[in-house]
Coordinates of C-alpha atoms in Angstrom, one line a residue:
Chain F
T1 CA 0.1 0.5 -0.1
Q2 CA 1.7 3.8 -1.0
L3 CA 1.3 6.3 2.2
L4 CA 2.8 8.9 0.4
E5 CA 1.4 9.2 -2.9
Q6 CA 3.6 12.4 -4.7
S7 CA 2.7 14.9 -7.9
P8 CA 3.2 15.5 -10.8
Q9 CA 5.3 12.4 -10.8
F10 CA 7.2 13.4 -14.2
L11 CA 7.9 17.9 -14.0
S12 CA 10.0 19.1 -17.4
I13 CA 9.9 23.6 -17.7
Q14 CA 11.9 25.7 -18.1
E15 CA 14.8 27.7 -16.1
G16 CA 13.5 29.9 -14.2
E17 CA 10.1 29.1 -13.6
N18 CA 8.2 28.5 -10.0
L19 CA 6.8 24.5 -9.5
T20 CA 5.1 23.1 -6.5
V21 CA 5.2 19.1 -5.9
Y22 CA 2.7 18.5 -3.1
C23 CA 3.0 15.3 -0.7
N24 CA -0.4 13.7 -0.1
S25 CA -1.3 10.8 2.8
S26 CA -4.2 9.9 4.8
S27 CA -1.9 9.2 7.8
V28 CA -0.3 11.3 10.5
F29 CA 2.8 11.6 10.4
S30 CA 5.5 12.6 13.7
S31 CA 7.7 14.4 10.7
L32 CA 8.0 14.0 7.5
Q33 CA 11.3 14.3 5.3
W34 CA 12.8 15.9 2.3
Y35 CA 15.5 14.0 -0.3
R36 CA 16.7 14.9 -3.5
Q37 CA 18.6 11.9 -5.6
E38 CA 20.3 12.1 -8.6
P39 CA 21.2 9.3 -11.2
G40 CA 23.5 6.9 -9.8
E41 CA 23.6 7.8 -6.0
G42 CA 22.0 7.6 -2.7
P43 CA 19.1 10.0 -1.9
V44 CA 20.1 13.0 0.5
L45 CA 18.1 14.6 3.1
L46 CA 16.9 18.2 2.3
V47 CA 14.4 19.1 5.5
T48 CA 12.4 17.3 7.7
V49 CA 9.1 19.4 9.4
V50 CA 7.7 18.1 12.2
T51 CA 5.3 20.6 13.6
G52 CA 2.4 20.8 12.1
G53 CA 1.8 24.1 10.1
E54 CA 5.8 25.0 9.9
V55 CA 7.8 26.4 7.5
K56 CA 11.3 26.4 5.8
K57 CA 12.6 27.6 3.8
L58 CA 16.0 26.4 1.7
K59 CA 17.4 28.8 -0.3
R60 CA 15.0 29.1 -4.4
L61 CA 13.4 26.0 -2.5
T62 CA 10.6 25.9 1.0
F63 CA 9.0 23.6 2.5
Q64 CA 5.8 23.2 3.9
F65 CA 4.4 21.3 6.3
G66 CA 0.5 20.6 6.4
D67 CA -1.3 21.7 9.2
A68 CA -2.7 17.6 10.6
R69 CA 1.6 16.3 9.5
K70 CA -0.6 14.2 6.5
D71 CA 0.5 16.7 3.3
S72 CA 3.8 18.2 2.4
S73 CA 4.6 21.3 -0.3
L74 CA 7.7 22.1 -1.8
H75 CA 9.0 24.5 -4.3
I76 CA 11.2 26.1 -6.0
T77 CA 11.3 29.0 -6.8
A78 CA 14.1 29.9 -10.4
A79 CA 14.1 26.5 -10.4
Q80 CA 17.9 26.2 -12.1
P81 CA 19.2 23.1 -14.0
G82 CA 21.0 21.6 -11.1
D83 CA 17.3 21.0 -9.1
T84 CA 17.2 18.1 -11.3
G85 CA 16.5 15.7 -9.9
L86 CA 14.2 12.4 -8.1
Y87 CA 12.6 14.5 -4.8
L88 CA 11.8 11.6 -2.5
C89 CA 8.7 13.0 0.5
A90 CA 9.5 10.7 3.5
G91 CA 6.8 10.5 6.7
A92 CA 8.2 8.9 10.4
R93 CA 5.3 7.2 11.8
N94 CA 6.5 4.5 14.3
E95 CA 10.4 4.9 14.3
K96 CA 10.3 4.1 10.4
L97 CA 10.7 6.0 7.6
T98 CA 8.3 5.9 5.2
F99 CA 8.6 7.5 1.3
G100 CA 6.7 8.6 -1.1
T101 CA 5.7 7.4 -4.7
G102 CA 8.5 10.2 -5.8
T103 CA 9.1 12.7 -8.6
R104 CA 11.2 13.4 -11.2
L105 CA 11.3 16.3 -12.0
T106 CA 13.7 18.2 -14.7
I107 CA 14.3 21.9 -15.8
I108 CA 15.8 22.9 -18.8
P109 CA 18.0 25.5 -19.5
Chain Z
D1 CA 36.2 9.6 3.3
T2 CA 32.7 7.9 2.3
A3 CA 30.8 8.4 4.7
V4 CA 28.9 5.9 4.1
S5 CA 30.1 2.7 1.6
Q6 CA 28.5 -0.5 0.2
T7 CA 30.2 -3.0 -2.6
P8 CA 29.6 -3.7 -5.3
K9 CA 28.1 -1.1 -7.1
Y10 CA 26.7 -2.8 -9.7
L11 CA 26.0 -6.6 -9.9
V12 CA 24.9 -9.3 -12.1
T13 CA 24.4 -12.9 -12.0
Q14 CA 22.3 -16.4 -12.9
M15 CA 18.9 -16.8 -10.9
G16 CA 19.7 -18.6 -8.5
N17 CA 22.7 -17.9 -7.8
D18 CA 23.7 -16.9 -3.9
K19 CA 25.0 -13.4 -3.9
S20 CA 25.9 -10.9 -0.5
I21 CA 26.0 -7.0 -0.9
K22 CA 27.9 -5.0 1.8
C23 CA 27.7 -1.7 3.3
E24 CA 30.1 0.5 6.4
Q25 CA 29.2 3.3 7.5
N26 CA 31.8 5.6 9.4
L27 CA 29.9 8.0 11.0
G28 CA 29.6 6.6 14.6
H29 CA 25.5 6.5 13.6
D30 CA 23.9 3.2 15.9
T31 CA 21.9 2.7 14.0
M32 CA 21.8 1.1 9.6
Y33 CA 19.7 0.3 7.1
W34 CA 18.3 -1.4 4.2
Y35 CA 16.2 -0.2 1.2
K36 CA 15.8 -1.4 -2.4
Q37 CA 14.5 1.1 -4.7
D38 CA 12.6 -0.6 -8.0
S39 CA 12.0 -0.2 -11.2
K40 CA 9.4 2.4 -10.4
K41 CA 12.1 4.9 -8.1
F42 CA 9.9 2.9 -5.1
L43 CA 12.0 3.5 -2.2
K44 CA 10.6 0.3 0.8
I45 CA 12.9 -0.6 3.9
M46 CA 13.5 -4.0 3.7
F47 CA 15.0 -4.0 7.6
S48 CA 16.9 -1.7 10.1
Y49 CA 19.3 -3.0 12.7
N50 CA 19.8 -0.9 15.9
N51 CA 23.5 -1.4 17.6
K52 CA 24.1 -4.7 15.7
E53 CA 20.1 -5.8 16.9
L54 CA 17.5 -5.9 14.6
I55 CA 14.7 -3.9 14.8
I56 CA 12.5 -3.8 11.1
N57 CA 11.9 -6.9 9.2
E58 CA 9.2 -5.6 6.4
T59 CA 7.4 -9.2 4.9
V60 CA 11.6 -9.7 2.7
P61 CA 11.9 -13.3 1.5
N62 CA 13.7 -15.2 4.3
R63 CA 15.9 -16.2 1.3
F64 CA 17.5 -11.6 2.2
S65 CA 19.1 -12.1 5.3
P66 CA 21.3 -8.5 7.2
K67 CA 24.0 -9.6 9.6
S68 CA 25.1 -6.9 11.3
P69 CA 28.3 -8.3 13.4
D70 CA 29.2 -4.6 14.3
K71 CA 27.7 -1.2 14.4
A72 CA 29.6 -0.5 11.1
H73 CA 29.1 -3.1 9.6
L74 CA 26.0 -3.8 7.8
N75 CA 25.4 -6.8 4.9
L76 CA 23.3 -8.5 3.1
H77 CA 23.0 -11.8 2.0
I78 CA 20.3 -12.9 -0.9
N79 CA 20.2 -17.1 -0.9
S80 CA 18.5 -18.5 -4.2
L81 CA 18.1 -15.0 -6.0
E82 CA 15.0 -14.1 -8.3
L83 CA 14.2 -12.5 -11.7
G84 CA 12.0 -10.0 -9.1
D85 CA 14.8 -9.1 -6.8
S86 CA 16.9 -7.0 -9.3
A87 CA 16.5 -3.6 -7.8
V88 CA 18.6 -0.8 -6.1
Y89 CA 20.2 -2.1 -2.9
F90 CA 20.8 0.5 -1.3
C91 CA 22.6 0.9 2.4
A92 CA 21.6 4.0 4.8
S93 CA 22.8 5.1 8.5
S94 CA 21.6 7.6 11.1
Q95 CA 23.2 8.6 14.4
N96 CA 19.7 7.4 15.8
M97 CA 16.7 5.1 15.8
G98 CA 14.1 8.0 16.0
Y99 CA 11.3 10.0 14.6
N100 CA 13.3 12.8 12.6
E101 CA 16.9 11.4 12.5
K102 CA 18.9 12.2 9.3
L103 CA 19.5 9.0 7.1
F104 CA 22.4 9.1 5.3
F105 CA 22.2 6.6 2.0
G106 CA 25.4 4.9 -1.1
S107 CA 25.7 5.1 -3.5
G108 CA 23.5 2.3 -3.4
T109 CA 24.1 -1.7 -5.5
Q110 CA 22.2 -2.1 -8.4
L111 CA 21.8 -6.0 -8.7
S112 CA 20.5 -7.7 -12.3
V113 CA 19.0 -10.9 -12.1
L114 CA 19.3 -13.0 -15.4

C-alpha cells in the first residue's frame, strides 16, 4: 500500500520558472522529510519538518508541512538546471520512515 | 572519505545464485538500514538494525538475510536469487532510531538477475 502519494510524478519545466511538488497521505506523520536523489547516487536529505503548519526555507526551496501533518509541499522558485533530480518525501511513523512515490524533476536550460 | 560505502556498485548474476552486498559506515552511527528501490524508483525499507540488533524486518523473504558483525557494518546476503530481486539496494545509517533522524545513504548496488 502506497501511504505517501507524490504529484506530479514527472515535471519538466524551463529554467527560471517556479514549481510546486506535493506529497499527500491519509495518515498522520510525526515528521516529514524531503530528499533529492541524483542518478547513480543515494537520496540526500534536504529538510525535516516536524510541526503542523511549519514552513522551512532552503535558499530557493520552500517546504511546508500541512496543519494536520498528513501532507507537505515543496516549492522551488526560479528553478535552475542543478535542481534536476528525483525528489522524495518520507514520513515518519512509529520510528519507521515511509517514502513517497517520487517526483522526477527536469529543468531545461 | 565516503560516509556510507557499499560494494559492489553493480552486480549481475544468474537466477538461483547466492550473492552478498556489503555496507560500512564511518559516521559512528548506531542505526543502519537496507532499502530496496524498484524500477519505478519506489524506495522501501527492508531491514533496520540498532547497535547490531534487528529492529525492523519488513516482510522480506527468508532468502534475504542481513548480518551486522558490528555497528559500523551491515551486510545483506541473498540466497536463490529470483528475477524479481532485480533492483537497486541502498544501505543507509542514522545516528539513532528516532522519528526525525537524518538518513545517510550509500550510492546503491544495482542488482540484475538474469
